[in-house]
Short mmCIF file of C-alpha atoms in Angstrom, two decimals:
data_model
loop_
_atom_site.label_atom_id
_atom_site.label_comp_id
_atom_site.label_asym_id
_atom_site.label_seq_id
_atom_site.Cartn_x
_atom_site.Cartn_y
_atom_site.Cartn_z
CA MET Q 211 -17.20 71.36 -44.23
CA PRO Q 212 -18.01 67.65 -44.65
CA ASP Q 213 -20.07 67.15 -47.78
CA SER Q 214 -22.64 64.77 -46.30
CA LEU Q 215 -25.08 65.08 -43.42
CA SER Q 216 -27.81 62.65 -42.43
CA ILE Q 217 -30.65 63.86 -40.25
CA VAL Q 218 -32.48 61.03 -38.51
CA MET Q 219 -35.88 61.51 -36.94
CA PRO Q 220 -38.37 59.06 -35.40
CA VAL Q 221 -42.01 60.14 -35.81
CA PHE Q 222 -45.25 59.10 -34.12
CA ASN Q 223 -48.54 61.00 -34.42
CA GLU Q 224 -47.16 64.47 -35.19
CA GLN Q 225 -49.66 65.55 -37.86
CA ASP Q 226 -49.92 69.10 -36.51
CA VAL Q 227 -46.21 69.96 -36.72
CA ILE Q 228 -44.38 67.43 -38.88
CA ALA Q 229 -44.56 69.42 -42.13
CA ASP Q 230 -43.07 72.50 -40.46
CA VAL Q 231 -40.39 70.44 -38.70
CA LEU Q 232 -39.27 68.82 -41.95
CA SER Q 233 -39.18 72.17 -43.72
CA GLU Q 234 -37.08 73.78 -41.00
CA PHE Q 235 -34.49 71.01 -40.90
CA ALA Q 236 -34.41 70.73 -44.69
CA GLN Q 237 -32.96 74.25 -44.69
CA VAL Q 238 -30.02 72.94 -42.66
CA LEU Q 239 -29.48 70.07 -45.08
CA GLN Q 240 -29.46 72.37 -48.10
CA ARG Q 241 -26.00 73.59 -47.13
CA PHE Q 242 -24.49 70.13 -47.61
CA GLU Q 243 -23.58 68.60 -50.96
CA ARG Q 244 -24.99 65.18 -50.07
CA PRO Q 245 -28.00 65.67 -47.80
CA GLU Q 246 -29.99 62.77 -46.39
CA PHE Q 247 -33.16 63.02 -44.32
CA ILE Q 248 -34.34 59.73 -42.79
CA VAL Q 249 -37.70 59.67 -41.04
CA VAL Q 250 -38.96 56.50 -39.39
CA ASN Q 251 -42.73 56.55 -39.00
CA ASP Q 252 -43.51 54.34 -36.01
CA CYS Q 253 -46.93 53.24 -37.26
CA SER Q 254 -48.66 56.58 -36.65
CA THR Q 255 -52.44 56.40 -36.28
CA ASP Q 256 -53.22 59.97 -37.36
CA GLN Q 257 -52.51 61.76 -40.66
CA THR Q 258 -48.73 61.80 -40.17
CA GLY Q 259 -48.11 59.12 -42.78
CA MET Q 260 -50.08 60.96 -45.47
CA ILE Q 261 -48.29 64.21 -44.70
CA LEU Q 262 -44.90 62.52 -44.93
CA GLN Q 263 -45.84 61.10 -48.30
CA SER Q 264 -46.83 64.52 -49.63
CA VAL Q 265 -43.70 66.23 -48.28
CA GLN Q 266 -41.50 63.72 -50.09
CA THR Q 267 -42.42 65.40 -53.37
CA LEU Q 268 -40.95 68.68 -52.05
CA ILE Q 269 -37.81 67.29 -50.39
CA PRO Q 270 -36.11 64.87 -52.82
CA TYR Q 271 -33.57 63.62 -50.26
CA LEU Q 272 -36.28 62.72 -47.73
CA ARG Q 273 -36.60 58.98 -47.15
CA VAL Q 274 -39.55 57.73 -45.13
CA ILE Q 275 -39.46 54.29 -43.53
CA ASN Q 276 -42.88 53.08 -42.39
CA LEU Q 277 -42.67 50.45 -39.68
CA PRO Q 278 -45.32 47.72 -40.02
CA GLN Q 279 -46.15 47.91 -36.31
CA ASN Q 280 -45.44 50.25 -33.45
CA ARG Q 281 -42.04 49.48 -31.94
CA GLY Q 282 -41.60 52.50 -29.68
CA HIS Q 283 -39.44 55.60 -29.92
CA GLY Q 284 -36.19 53.84 -29.07
CA ALA Q 285 -36.50 51.14 -31.69
CA ALA Q 286 -37.54 53.67 -34.34
CA LEU Q 287 -34.53 55.85 -33.56
CA ALA Q 288 -32.13 52.91 -33.65
CA ARG Q 289 -33.51 51.90 -37.05
CA ALA Q 290 -32.97 55.45 -38.34
CA PHE Q 291 -29.38 55.50 -37.11
CA ARG Q 292 -28.64 52.20 -38.83
CA GLU Q 293 -30.04 53.49 -42.12
CA ALA Q 294 -27.98 56.70 -42.12
CA THR Q 295 -25.02 56.96 -44.52
CA GLY Q 296 -23.65 60.47 -43.93
CA GLU Q 297 -20.23 61.49 -42.61
CA LEU Q 298 -22.13 63.40 -39.94
CA ILE Q 299 -25.36 62.14 -38.38
CA PHE Q 300 -27.72 64.47 -36.56
CA HIS Q 301 -30.65 63.32 -34.43
CA CYS Q 302 -33.62 65.46 -33.49
CA ASP Q 303 -37.12 64.58 -32.35
CA SER Q 304 -40.12 65.55 -34.45
CA ASP Q 305 -42.25 67.45 -31.91
CA ARG Q 306 -40.90 70.92 -32.77
CA GLN Q 307 -39.55 71.57 -29.30
CA PHE Q 308 -36.13 72.43 -30.75
CA VAL Q 309 -34.98 75.17 -33.10
CA ALA Q 310 -33.40 73.87 -36.31
CA GLU Q 311 -30.87 76.72 -36.50
CA ASP Q 312 -29.31 75.52 -33.24
CA PHE Q 313 -27.80 72.66 -35.25
CA TRP Q 314 -25.04 75.09 -36.20
CA LEU Q 315 -24.10 75.56 -32.55
CA LEU Q 316 -23.35 71.84 -32.34
CA TYR Q 317 -21.61 71.79 -35.70
CA GLN Q 318 -19.37 74.74 -34.83
CA LYS Q 319 -18.28 73.22 -31.53
CA MET Q 320 -17.57 69.87 -33.18
CA GLU Q 321 -15.43 71.46 -35.88
CA GLU Q 322 -13.54 73.85 -33.59
CA GLU Q 323 -12.70 71.23 -30.95
CA GLY Q 324 -12.43 68.10 -33.13
CA LEU Q 325 -15.10 66.26 -31.14
CA ASN Q 326 -16.60 62.84 -31.82
CA ALA Q 327 -20.07 63.93 -30.73
CA VAL Q 328 -21.88 67.02 -29.47
CA ILE Q 329 -25.09 66.95 -27.43
CA GLY Q 330 -27.43 69.90 -27.09
CA TRP Q 331 -28.52 70.22 -23.49
CA ARG Q 332 -31.79 71.90 -22.56
CA GLY Q 333 -30.74 74.57 -20.09
CA LYS Q 334 -34.20 76.14 -19.90
CA ARG Q 335 -36.26 73.05 -20.46
CA LYS Q 336 -39.96 73.57 -21.21
CA ASP Q 337 -41.38 70.24 -20.03
CA PRO Q 338 -43.87 69.16 -17.34
CA PHE Q 339 -42.60 68.80 -13.78
CA ALA Q 340 -42.77 64.99 -13.90
CA ARG Q 341 -40.30 64.89 -16.78
CA LEU Q 342 -37.97 67.35 -15.09
CA LEU Q 343 -38.01 65.33 -11.89
CA LEU Q 344 -37.30 62.10 -13.76
CA SER Q 345 -34.37 63.71 -15.56
CA ARG Q 346 -32.84 64.79 -12.26
CA LEU Q 347 -33.29 61.28 -10.83
CA LEU Q 348 -31.77 59.82 -13.98
CA GLN Q 349 -28.75 62.11 -13.72
CA THR Q 350 -28.14 60.90 -10.16
CA PHE Q 351 -28.66 57.25 -11.12
CA LEU Q 352 -26.14 57.43 -13.97
CA PHE Q 353 -23.59 59.17 -11.75
CA LEU Q 354 -23.88 56.49 -9.08
CA LEU Q 355 -23.77 53.65 -11.62
CA PHE Q 356 -21.14 54.88 -14.07
CA GLY Q 357 -19.38 57.71 -12.25
CA VAL Q 358 -20.20 60.20 -15.00
CA LEU Q 359 -22.09 63.47 -14.64
CA LEU Q 360 -24.09 64.19 -17.79
CA PRO Q 361 -25.97 67.50 -18.15
CA ASP Q 362 -28.79 66.05 -20.28
CA SER Q 363 -28.24 62.38 -21.11
CA ASN Q 364 -31.60 61.90 -22.83
CA SER Q 365 -31.53 65.02 -25.01
CA PRO Q 366 -32.85 64.23 -28.51
CA PHE Q 367 -30.68 66.88 -30.17
CA ARG Q 368 -27.19 65.61 -30.98
CA LEU Q 369 -24.55 65.32 -33.67
CA TYR Q 370 -22.21 62.36 -34.27
CA ARG Q 371 -19.27 61.70 -36.52
CA ARG Q 372 -19.61 58.53 -38.56
CA GLU Q 373 -16.83 56.61 -36.81
CA ALA Q 374 -18.26 57.45 -33.38
CA LEU Q 375 -21.79 56.39 -34.32
CA ASP Q 376 -20.55 53.12 -35.78
CA ARG Q 377 -18.77 52.25 -32.54
CA LEU Q 378 -21.85 53.03 -30.48
CA LEU Q 379 -24.16 51.01 -32.69
CA LEU Q 380 -22.01 47.94 -32.07
CA VAL Q 381 -22.96 47.96 -28.39
CA LEU Q 382 -26.52 49.27 -28.73
CA PRO Q 383 -29.35 46.71 -28.37
CA GLU Q 384 -31.27 45.92 -31.56
CA GLN Q 385 -34.47 47.52 -30.26
CA PRO Q 386 -33.49 49.69 -27.29
CA MET Q 387 -35.91 51.51 -25.00
CA VAL Q 388 -33.60 54.41 -24.17
CA PRO Q 389 -30.96 54.65 -26.92
CA SER Q 390 -30.09 58.29 -26.28
CA ILE Q 391 -29.17 57.54 -22.67
CA LEU Q 392 -27.16 54.47 -23.60
CA MET Q 393 -25.29 56.33 -26.33
CA ALA Q 394 -24.44 59.29 -24.09
CA VAL Q 395 -23.09 56.99 -21.38
CA GLY Q 396 -21.38 54.73 -23.93
CA ALA Q 397 -19.58 57.61 -25.59
CA LYS Q 398 -18.27 58.80 -22.23
CA LYS Q 399 -17.16 55.36 -21.02
CA MET Q 400 -15.55 54.57 -24.38
CA LYS Q 401 -13.47 57.75 -23.94
CA MET Q 402 -14.87 59.57 -26.95
CA ASN Q 403 -14.50 63.33 -27.07
CA VAL Q 404 -18.02 64.56 -26.34
CA GLY Q 405 -19.03 68.21 -26.11
CA TRP Q 406 -22.13 69.88 -24.73
CA VAL Q 407 -23.88 73.02 -26.00
CA GLU Q 408 -26.89 74.74 -24.48
CA VAL Q 409 -29.74 74.92 -27.00
CA ARG Q 410 -33.18 76.44 -27.00
CA HIS Q 411 -36.18 74.37 -25.97
CA ARG Q 412 -39.84 75.10 -26.61
CA ALA Q 413 -42.93 73.95 -24.77
CA ARG Q 414 -44.95 71.34 -26.61
CA THR Q 415 -48.02 73.08 -28.05
CA THR Q 416 -49.70 70.36 -30.11
CA GLY Q 417 -50.32 66.65 -29.96
CA LYS Q 418 -49.62 64.36 -27.03
CA SER Q 419 -46.27 62.99 -26.02
CA PHE Q 420 -46.14 59.21 -25.79
CA LEU Q 421 -44.51 59.65 -22.39
CA ARG Q 422 -46.65 62.14 -20.58
CA SER Q 423 -47.31 63.23 -17.02
CA TRP Q 424 -46.58 60.77 -14.22
CA LYS Q 425 -47.15 57.78 -16.52
CA ILE Q 426 -43.51 58.02 -17.57
CA PHE Q 427 -42.49 56.49 -14.25
CA ARG Q 428 -44.14 53.21 -15.26
CA LEU Q 429 -41.29 52.65 -17.71
CA CYS Q 430 -38.52 53.37 -15.22
CA ILE Q 431 -37.94 49.77 -14.10
CA PRO Q 432 -37.50 48.22 -17.58
CA ALA Q 433 -35.45 51.23 -18.68
CA PHE Q 434 -33.16 50.97 -15.65
CA ARG Q 435 -32.78 47.24 -16.33
CA GLU Q 436 -31.67 48.04 -19.86
CA VAL Q 437 -29.09 50.51 -18.54
CA LEU Q 438 -27.75 47.90 -16.09
CA GLN Q 439 -27.48 45.32 -18.86
CA PHE Q 440 -25.73 47.87 -21.04
CA LYS Q 441 -23.13 48.48 -18.35
CA ARG Q 442 -22.27 44.78 -18.27
CA GLN Q 443 -21.61 44.64 -22.01
CA LEU Q 444 -19.60 47.84 -22.38
CA PRO Q 445 -16.01 47.15 -23.51
#
């Protein structure tokens, strides 16, 4: 087992669940000799920041980065990736829609098959219809544009080896809108060995997603432009 794991997690207004999320994923990190937990607080306006500060006293390897202004989920995630130092880097969102123990499904597949990255795909996804529809449209768009069929390109539950992440960060925009999509496509087109594992997915029970209901379609045009630009710069 590699001795170091970094968990990276962008956070925005998750006061109702963030303490439980950190506790659950800290249990995963405890099995590694050099654990690192990097949380990027994207200028939350609720009590998230105060909760993160209090949890730091309980989790010594937790590092909280407070952005001075809201940059959006993509930019916060990219910052977290660039701060990570582990041999393995694991990304999960902070809304408690995933089960921390499912990390080991990704880890086992990576180790058994010698993969560069493993992505957890949401087979029984518990999201509103608008999000499900957009994901299906995105899958078709990426297939037509890149010729790759990805089960869940925007899944925020994935594990990278250090060398793979470093290669992807070289082509990722400084403040991307949709880094998870770009990294999934980039890994495939750069001929990395990528595996997929079905993981559990919970319905969101607290708080409000930044991208909710049909409003998510307002961001489609700039996001698609970013994907097109990314295609032009891929090696």
